[in-house]
Amino acid sequence: MSLNGKYSLGILLTFVLLTLVMLYAIPVINTMMGTAGITSEKFFYTRLALWVVLILIFLYTFFVEKQSFLLWKERKYPIAFYLATITKMYFTCLIGGGFLSALVQMLTHEKFSNTLLNLILIFKNNYALIVWTCITAGVVEEFLMRGYIQPRLEKIYHNPYFGIIISAVLFGMLHSTYGTVAQVLIPFFIGVVFAAFYKFYSNIKILIICHFMYDFISLMLMNFIHFKSISAL
C-alpha cells in the first residue's frame, strides 16, 4: 500500500472510531451495566474511550505509516504570542458561534435537544467531570482532527484548502450526535478557524489550550443556568 493509501486508511479509521464512540459508547455501557439513560459515570467512560482512540491512531502511525504522528513540525512562539492568539481565537469562535446560533434559531426555531439537556444535568456542580471533559476534548480532538487528519488530507490532495475544509466538515459531523443543526455548524466554523491557524502557525499546543478554554467557559456558564430556564428555550 502506498503512503497516501495508508494516510487515507488512517483518516477513515480515525473518523469511524470517533463516530462509533460518539454514537454507541453509551448504548454499549448501558447494555453491559443493564441500565438505561446517561449518568456522569457513564459519560466519564465515553471520554475515556476517546483517549483509547487517540492511542490506537498513535500506534497506527508508528506501526503502519511509520511516520511521525504530527507531520508538521511544531513551531515555538513567545508567551505573549500564546496569550494574544488564544484570546483572539477564543473571541473569534465565541462571536462567530453566537452569530451562527442566532441565525439557526431565527431560521429554524430550533430548541435544545434532549441529549444536550441531559448533559447539562450531569455536569451540574460536577466540576471534576467538566475539567475531565474539557481536557479530553482539547487534547484528543485537536491531536486527531488537526494534528493527524488535516496534514494528511493536504498530502493526499496536494491542496491546503482541502485539509482545512474537509477536517472542519468531519469535525462538525462528529458533533451531529448532539441532535441540533447549531451543534454541527458551530463546530464546523470552529474547525475552520482552528485548521487555518494550524496551517499557518503549526502549533497544536495553542489549539489544545484554546479548545479547552472555549469548552470550559461554556460548560461553567451553563452550570450556573437553571435547568428550567434552559428547558423553556
PDB file of C-alpha atoms in Angstrom:
ATOM      1  CA  MET A   1       0.000   0.000   0.000  1.00  0.00           C
ATOM      2  CA  SER A   2       1.277   3.482  -0.888  1.00  0.00           C
ATOM      3  CA  LEU A   3       1.851   6.077   1.818  1.00  0.00           C
ATOM      4  CA  ASN A   4      -1.163   8.073   0.613  1.00  0.00           C
ATOM      5  CA  GLY A   5      -3.194   4.880   0.848  1.00  0.00           C
ATOM      6  CA  LYS A   6      -2.068   4.438   4.454  1.00  0.00           C
ATOM      7  CA  TYR A   7      -2.976   8.068   5.135  1.00  0.00           C
ATOM      8  CA  SER A   8      -6.448   7.528   3.652  1.00  0.00           C
ATOM      9  CA  LEU A   9      -6.990   4.376   5.688  1.00  0.00           C
ATOM     10  CA  GLY A  10      -5.813   6.135   8.841  1.00  0.00           C
ATOM     11  CA  ILE A  11      -8.200   9.054   8.270  1.00  0.00           C
ATOM     12  CA  LEU A  12     -11.095   6.668   7.667  1.00  0.00           C
ATOM     13  CA  LEU A  13     -10.165   4.630  10.742  1.00  0.00           C
ATOM     14  CA  THR A  14      -9.978   7.763  12.881  1.00  0.00           C
ATOM     15  CA  PHE A  15     -13.368   9.066  11.794  1.00  0.00           C
ATOM     16  CA  VAL A  16     -15.062   5.674  12.099  1.00  0.00           C
ATOM     17  CA  LEU A  17     -13.685   5.059  15.601  1.00  0.00           C
ATOM     18  CA  LEU A  18     -14.677   8.541  16.774  1.00  0.00           C
ATOM     19  CA  THR A  19     -18.155   8.107  15.297  1.00  0.00           C
ATOM     20  CA  LEU A  20     -18.584   4.731  16.973  1.00  0.00           C
ATOM     21  CA  VAL A  21     -17.645   6.213  20.340  1.00  0.00           C
ATOM     22  CA  MET A  22     -19.987   9.179  19.895  1.00  0.00           C
ATOM     23  CA  LEU A  23     -22.911   7.028  18.734  1.00  0.00           C
ATOM     24  CA  TYR A  24     -22.584   3.748  20.578  1.00  0.00           C
ATOM     25  CA  ALA A  25     -20.482   4.215  23.711  1.00  0.00           C
ATOM     26  CA  ILE A  26     -23.485   4.947  25.941  1.00  0.00           C
ATOM     27  CA  PRO A  27     -25.687   2.154  24.491  1.00  0.00           C
ATOM     28  CA  VAL A  28     -22.831  -0.345  24.926  1.00  0.00           C
ATOM     29  CA  ILE A  29     -22.233   0.793  28.512  1.00  0.00           C
ATOM     30  CA  ASN A  30     -25.963   0.559  29.247  1.00  0.00           C
ATOM     31  CA  THR A  31     -26.026  -2.973  27.861  1.00  0.00           C
ATOM     32  CA  MET A  32     -23.025  -4.001  29.959  1.00  0.00           C
ATOM     33  CA  MET A  33     -24.463  -2.432  33.124  1.00  0.00           C
ATOM     34  CA  GLY A  34     -28.039  -3.475  32.457  1.00  0.00           C
ATOM     35  CA  THR A  35     -29.213   0.108  32.937  1.00  0.00           C
ATOM     36  CA  ALA A  36     -30.662   2.925  30.827  1.00  0.00           C
ATOM     37  CA  GLY A  37     -30.012   6.638  30.396  1.00  0.00           C
ATOM     38  CA  ILE A  38     -26.836   8.618  30.892  1.00  0.00           C
ATOM     39  CA  THR A  39     -25.011   9.374  34.131  1.00  0.00           C
ATOM     40  CA  SER A  40     -21.808  11.215  34.987  1.00  0.00           C
ATOM     41  CA  GLU A  41     -20.047   7.873  35.467  1.00  0.00           C
ATOM     42  CA  LYS A  42     -21.098   6.644  32.035  1.00  0.00           C
ATOM     43  CA  PHE A  43     -20.102   9.913  30.396  1.00  0.00           C
ATOM     44  CA  PHE A  44     -16.697   9.653  32.069  1.00  0.00           C
ATOM     45  CA  TYR A  45     -16.181   6.284  30.383  1.00  0.00           C
ATOM     46  CA  THR A  46     -17.137   7.703  26.982  1.00  0.00           C
ATOM     47  CA  ARG A  47     -14.377  10.305  27.320  1.00  0.00           C
ATOM     48  CA  LEU A  48     -12.001   7.531  28.361  1.00  0.00           C
ATOM     49  CA  ALA A  49     -12.921   5.723  25.140  1.00  0.00           C
ATOM     50  CA  LEU A  50     -11.807   8.790  23.160  1.00  0.00           C
ATOM     51  CA  TRP A  51      -8.348   8.501  24.722  1.00  0.00           C
ATOM     52  CA  VAL A  52      -8.258   4.877  23.586  1.00  0.00           C
ATOM     53  CA  VAL A  53      -8.983   6.040  20.022  1.00  0.00           C
ATOM     54  CA  LEU A  54      -6.091   8.501  20.234  1.00  0.00           C
ATOM     55  CA  ILE A  55      -3.736   5.755  21.436  1.00  0.00           C
ATOM     56  CA  LEU A  56      -4.847   3.439  18.634  1.00  0.00           C
ATOM     57  CA  ILE A  57      -4.158   6.087  15.986  1.00  0.00           C
ATOM     58  CA  PHE A  58      -0.749   6.795  17.538  1.00  0.00           C
ATOM     59  CA  LEU A  59       0.005   3.078  17.232  1.00  0.00           C
ATOM     60  CA  TYR A  60      -1.264   3.094  13.631  1.00  0.00           C
ATOM     61  CA  THR A  61       1.133   5.885  12.665  1.00  0.00           C
ATOM     62  CA  PHE A  62       4.042   4.083  14.337  1.00  0.00           C
ATOM     63  CA  PHE A  63       3.474   0.550  13.054  1.00  0.00           C
ATOM     64  CA  VAL A  64       1.640   1.088   9.746  1.00  0.00           C
ATOM     65  CA  GLU A  65       2.552   4.533   8.412  1.00  0.00           C
ATOM     66  CA  LYS A  66       5.964   4.501  10.076  1.00  0.00           C
ATOM     67  CA  GLN A  67       5.697   8.294  10.234  1.00  0.00           C
ATOM     68  CA  SER A  68       5.605  10.914  12.938  1.00  0.00           C
ATOM     69  CA  PHE A  69       2.110  11.471  14.297  1.00  0.00           C
ATOM     70  CA  LEU A  70       2.461  15.211  13.696  1.00  0.00           C
ATOM     71  CA  LEU A  71       3.647  15.617  10.116  1.00  0.00           C
ATOM     72  CA  TRP A  72       4.135  19.351  10.583  1.00  0.00           C
ATOM     73  CA  LYS A  73       6.991  20.308  12.858  1.00  0.00           C
ATOM     74  CA  GLU A  74       5.786  22.133  15.947  1.00  0.00           C
ATOM     75  CA  ARG A  75       6.844  25.786  15.925  1.00  0.00           C
ATOM     76  CA  LYS A  76       7.833  27.685  19.052  1.00  0.00           C
ATOM     77  CA  TYR A  77       6.455  31.111  19.948  1.00  0.00           C
ATOM     78  CA  PRO A  78       6.923  33.554  22.843  1.00  0.00           C
ATOM     79  CA  ILE A  79       4.433  33.621  25.724  1.00  0.00           C
ATOM     80  CA  ALA A  80       2.996  36.924  24.505  1.00  0.00           C
ATOM     81  CA  PHE A  81       2.064  35.273  21.200  1.00  0.00           C
ATOM     82  CA  TYR A  82       0.302  32.457  23.079  1.00  0.00           C
ATOM     83  CA  LEU A  83      -1.726  34.882  25.179  1.00  0.00           C
ATOM     84  CA  ALA A  84      -2.691  37.163  22.294  1.00  0.00           C
ATOM     85  CA  THR A  85      -3.523  34.337  19.894  1.00  0.00           C
ATOM     86  CA  ILE A  86      -5.577  32.313  22.361  1.00  0.00           C
ATOM     87  CA  THR A  87      -7.572  35.421  23.285  1.00  0.00           C
ATOM     88  CA  LYS A  88      -8.204  36.354  19.642  1.00  0.00           C
ATOM     89  CA  MET A  89      -9.190  32.832  18.665  1.00  0.00           C
ATOM     90  CA  TYR A  90     -11.473  32.439  21.665  1.00  0.00           C
ATOM     91  CA  PHE A  91     -13.437  35.592  20.891  1.00  0.00           C
ATOM     92  CA  THR A  92     -13.499  34.778  17.168  1.00  0.00           C
ATOM     93  CA  CYS A  93     -15.077  31.411  17.946  1.00  0.00           C
ATOM     94  CA  LEU A  94     -17.388  32.920  20.574  1.00  0.00           C
ATOM     95  CA  ILE A  95     -18.689  35.701  18.327  1.00  0.00           C
ATOM     96  CA  GLY A  96     -18.874  33.541  15.213  1.00  0.00           C
ATOM     97  CA  GLY A  97     -20.561  30.715  17.111  1.00  0.00           C
ATOM     98  CA  GLY A  98     -23.030  33.124  18.697  1.00  0.00           C
ATOM     99  CA  PHE A  99     -23.921  34.564  15.298  1.00  0.00           C
ATOM    100  CA  LEU A 100     -24.464  31.106  13.794  1.00  0.00           C
ATOM    101  CA  SER A 101     -26.545  30.026  16.782  1.00  0.00           C
ATOM    102  CA  ALA A 102     -28.751  33.115  16.469  1.00  0.00           C
ATOM    103  CA  LEU A 103     -29.077  32.590  12.704  1.00  0.00           C
ATOM    104  CA  VAL A 104     -30.127  28.955  13.110  1.00  0.00           C
ATOM    105  CA  GLN A 105     -32.579  29.924  15.843  1.00  0.00           C
ATOM    106  CA  MET A 106     -34.094  32.627  13.637  1.00  0.00           C
ATOM    107  CA  LEU A 107     -34.438  30.360  10.596  1.00  0.00           C
ATOM    108  CA  THR A 108     -35.484  27.084  12.251  1.00  0.00           C
ATOM    109  CA  HIS A 109     -36.665  27.994  15.779  1.00  0.00           C
ATOM    110  CA  GLU A 110     -34.505  25.107  16.901  1.00  0.00           C
ATOM    111  CA  LYS A 111     -34.742  24.038  20.544  1.00  0.00           C
ATOM    112  CA  PHE A 112     -32.291  22.327  22.853  1.00  0.00           C
ATOM    113  CA  SER A 113     -32.095  18.605  22.161  1.00  0.00           C
ATOM    114  CA  ASN A 114     -32.809  16.099  24.924  1.00  0.00           C
ATOM    115  CA  THR A 115     -29.205  14.953  24.641  1.00  0.00           C
ATOM    116  CA  LEU A 116     -27.901  18.428  25.472  1.00  0.00           C
ATOM    117  CA  LEU A 117     -30.381  18.854  28.311  1.00  0.00           C
ATOM    118  CA  ASN A 118     -29.311  15.536  29.832  1.00  0.00           C
ATOM    119  CA  LEU A 119     -25.650  16.518  29.567  1.00  0.00           C
ATOM    120  CA  ILE A 120     -26.321  19.829  31.294  1.00  0.00           C
ATOM    121  CA  LEU A 121     -27.886  17.914  34.172  1.00  0.00           C
ATOM    122  CA  ILE A 122     -24.928  15.567  34.663  1.00  0.00           C
ATOM    123  CA  PHE A 123     -22.475  18.491  34.505  1.00  0.00           C
ATOM    124  CA  LYS A 124     -24.362  20.417  37.192  1.00  0.00           C
ATOM    125  CA  ASN A 125     -21.893  21.079  40.035  1.00  0.00           C
ATOM    126  CA  ASN A 126     -19.710  18.241  38.760  1.00  0.00           C
ATOM    127  CA  TYR A 127     -16.536  20.254  38.276  1.00  0.00           C
ATOM    128  CA  ALA A 128     -14.248  17.231  38.052  1.00  0.00           C
ATOM    129  CA  LEU A 129     -16.277  15.899  35.108  1.00  0.00           C
ATOM    130  CA  ILE A 130     -16.230  19.323  33.451  1.00  0.00           C
ATOM    131  CA  VAL A 131     -12.444  19.522  33.668  1.00  0.00           C
ATOM    132  CA  TRP A 132     -12.014  15.908  32.501  1.00  0.00           C
ATOM    133  CA  THR A 133     -14.357  16.513  29.552  1.00  0.00           C
ATOM    134  CA  CYS A 134     -12.617  19.732  28.504  1.00  0.00           C
ATOM    135  CA  ILE A 135      -9.126  18.223  28.758  1.00  0.00           C
ATOM    136  CA  THR A 136     -10.254  15.238  26.693  1.00  0.00           C
ATOM    137  CA  ALA A 137     -11.837  17.438  24.030  1.00  0.00           C
ATOM    138  CA  GLY A 138      -8.835  19.741  23.850  1.00  0.00           C
ATOM    139  CA  VAL A 139      -6.176  17.050  23.632  1.00  0.00           C
ATOM    140  CA  VAL A 140      -7.901  14.209  21.784  1.00  0.00           C
ATOM    141  CA  GLU A 141      -9.889  16.236  19.250  1.00  0.00           C
ATOM    142  CA  GLU A 142      -7.027  18.585  18.389  1.00  0.00           C
ATOM    143  CA  PHE A 143      -4.465  15.811  18.016  1.00  0.00           C
ATOM    144  CA  LEU A 144      -6.797  13.762  15.825  1.00  0.00           C
ATOM    145  CA  MET A 145      -8.682  16.371  13.781  1.00  0.00           C
ATOM    146  CA  ARG A 146      -5.951  18.962  13.295  1.00  0.00           C
ATOM    147  CA  GLY A 147      -2.722  17.156  14.183  1.00  0.00           C
ATOM    148  CA  TYR A 148      -3.467  13.879  12.400  1.00  0.00           C
ATOM    149  CA  ILE A 149      -6.220  14.286   9.788  1.00  0.00           C
ATOM    150  CA  GLN A 150      -5.584  17.788   8.401  1.00  0.00           C
ATOM    151  CA  PRO A 151      -1.938  17.408   7.265  1.00  0.00           C
ATOM    152  CA  ARG A 152      -2.646  14.007   5.727  1.00  0.00           C
ATOM    153  CA  LEU A 153      -5.582  15.345   3.742  1.00  0.00           C
ATOM    154  CA  GLU A 154      -3.303  18.061   2.417  1.00  0.00           C
ATOM    155  CA  LYS A 155      -0.693  15.463   1.484  1.00  0.00           C
ATOM    156  CA  ILE A 156      -3.248  13.291  -0.315  1.00  0.00           C
ATOM    157  CA  TYR A 157      -4.886  16.091  -2.326  1.00  0.00           C
ATOM    158  CA  HIS A 158      -1.883  18.438  -2.583  1.00  0.00           C
ATOM    159  CA  ASN A 159      -4.162  21.276  -1.558  1.00  0.00           C
ATOM    160  CA  PRO A 160      -4.142  23.075   1.817  1.00  0.00           C
ATOM    161  CA  TYR A 161      -7.776  24.138   1.425  1.00  0.00           C
ATOM    162  CA  PHE A 162      -8.853  20.501   1.280  1.00  0.00           C
ATOM    163  CA  GLY A 163      -7.129  19.861   4.589  1.00  0.00           C
ATOM    164  CA  ILE A 164      -8.835  22.830   6.213  1.00  0.00           C
ATOM    165  CA  ILE A 165     -12.354  22.365   4.848  1.00  0.00           C
ATOM    166  CA  ILE A 166     -12.630  18.567   4.976  1.00  0.00           C
ATOM    167  CA  SER A 167     -11.222  18.335   8.504  1.00  0.00           C
ATOM    168  CA  ALA A 168     -13.706  21.033   9.584  1.00  0.00           C
ATOM    169  CA  VAL A 169     -16.589  19.178   7.919  1.00  0.00           C
ATOM    170  CA  LEU A 170     -15.640  15.957   9.714  1.00  0.00           C
ATOM    171  CA  PHE A 171     -15.338  17.887  12.979  1.00  0.00           C
ATOM    172  CA  GLY A 172     -18.843  19.280  12.524  1.00  0.00           C
ATOM    173  CA  MET A 173     -20.277  15.890  11.590  1.00  0.00           C
ATOM    174  CA  LEU A 174     -18.903  14.315  14.762  1.00  0.00           C
ATOM    175  CA  HIS A 175     -20.966  16.776  16.797  1.00  0.00           C
ATOM    176  CA  SER A 176     -24.204  15.876  14.992  1.00  0.00           C
ATOM    177  CA  THR A 177     -24.864  13.325  17.744  1.00  0.00           C
ATOM    178  CA  TYR A 178     -25.946  16.231  19.972  1.00  0.00           C
ATOM    179  CA  GLY A 179     -29.041  16.483  17.802  1.00  0.00           C
ATOM    180  CA  THR A 180     -29.148  20.090  16.586  1.00  0.00           C
ATOM    181  CA  VAL A 181     -28.148  21.963  13.447  1.00  0.00           C
ATOM    182  CA  ALA A 182     -26.314  24.572  15.521  1.00  0.00           C
ATOM    183  CA  GLN A 183     -24.180  21.849  17.086  1.00  0.00           C
ATOM    184  CA  VAL A 184     -22.933  20.961  13.618  1.00  0.00           C
ATOM    185  CA  LEU A 185     -22.477  24.445  12.152  1.00  0.00           C
ATOM    186  CA  ILE A 186     -20.688  25.938  15.164  1.00  0.00           C
ATOM    187  CA  PRO A 187     -18.077  23.131  15.416  1.00  0.00           C
ATOM    188  CA  PHE A 188     -17.628  23.379  11.629  1.00  0.00           C
ATOM    189  CA  PHE A 189     -16.903  27.109  11.972  1.00  0.00           C
ATOM    190  CA  ILE A 190     -14.521  26.492  14.884  1.00  0.00           C
ATOM    191  CA  GLY A 191     -12.908  23.710  12.869  1.00  0.00           C
ATOM    192  CA  VAL A 192     -12.200  26.110  10.006  1.00  0.00           C
ATOM    193  CA  VAL A 193     -10.708  28.699  12.380  1.00  0.00           C
ATOM    194  CA  PHE A 194      -8.527  26.137  14.143  1.00  0.00           C
ATOM    195  CA  ALA A 195      -7.442  24.399  10.938  1.00  0.00           C
ATOM    196  CA  ALA A 196      -6.492  27.696   9.279  1.00  0.00           C
ATOM    197  CA  PHE A 197      -4.442  28.627  12.326  1.00  0.00           C
ATOM    198  CA  TYR A 198      -2.719  25.243  12.354  1.00  0.00           C
ATOM    199  CA  LYS A 199      -1.866  25.531   8.673  1.00  0.00           C
ATOM    200  CA  PHE A 200      -0.222  28.926   9.053  1.00  0.00           C
ATOM    201  CA  TYR A 201       1.319  28.631  12.525  1.00  0.00           C
ATOM    202  CA  SER A 202       1.767  24.872  13.112  1.00  0.00           C
ATOM    203  CA  ASN A 203       1.317  24.869  16.882  1.00  0.00           C
ATOM    204  CA  ILE A 204      -1.004  22.239  18.310  1.00  0.00           C
ATOM    205  CA  LYS A 205      -0.471  23.390  21.904  1.00  0.00           C
ATOM    206  CA  ILE A 206      -2.214  26.706  21.287  1.00  0.00           C
ATOM    207  CA  LEU A 207      -5.177  24.878  19.777  1.00  0.00           C
ATOM    208  CA  ILE A 208      -5.403  22.496  22.735  1.00  0.00           C
ATOM    209  CA  ILE A 209      -5.381  25.368  25.221  1.00  0.00           C
ATOM    210  CA  CYS A 210      -7.930  27.387  23.231  1.00  0.00           C
ATOM    211  CA  HIS A 211     -10.213  24.380  22.760  1.00  0.00           C
ATOM    212  CA  PHE A 212     -10.043  23.606  26.478  1.00  0.00           C
ATOM    213  CA  MET A 213     -10.769  27.216  27.399  1.00  0.00           C
ATOM    214  CA  TYR A 214     -13.720  27.513  24.993  1.00  0.00           C
ATOM    215  CA  ASP A 215     -15.374  24.336  26.286  1.00  0.00           C
ATOM    216  CA  PHE A 216     -14.537  25.022  29.930  1.00  0.00           C
ATOM    217  CA  ILE A 217     -16.007  28.532  29.946  1.00  0.00           C
ATOM    218  CA  SER A 218     -19.093  27.319  28.062  1.00  0.00           C
ATOM    219  CA  LEU A 219     -19.736  24.445  30.476  1.00  0.00           C
ATOM    220  CA  MET A 220     -19.100  26.594  33.538  1.00  0.00           C
ATOM    221  CA  LEU A 221     -21.563  29.218  32.306  1.00  0.00           C
ATOM    222  CA  MET A 222     -24.167  26.538  31.584  1.00  0.00           C
ATOM    223  CA  ASN A 223     -23.503  25.154  35.050  1.00  0.00           C
ATOM    224  CA  PHE A 224     -24.930  28.347  36.556  1.00  0.00           C
ATOM    225  CA  ILE A 225     -28.046  28.443  34.367  1.00  0.00           C
ATOM    226  CA  HIS A 226     -31.116  26.952  35.990  1.00  0.00           C
ATOM    227  CA  PHE A 227     -32.384  23.848  34.217  1.00  0.00           C
ATOM    228  CA  LYS A 228     -35.935  25.212  33.941  1.00  0.00           C
ATOM    229  CA  SER A 229     -34.643  28.287  32.124  1.00  0.00           C
ATOM    230  CA  ILE A 230     -32.892  26.088  29.557  1.00  0.00           C
ATOM    231  CA  SER A 231     -35.939  23.831  29.179  1.00  0.00           C
ATOM    232  CA  ALA A 232     -38.076  26.880  28.423  1.00  0.00           C
ATOM    233  CA  LEU A 233     -35.965  27.528  25.347  1.00  0.00           C
TER     234      LEU A 233
END
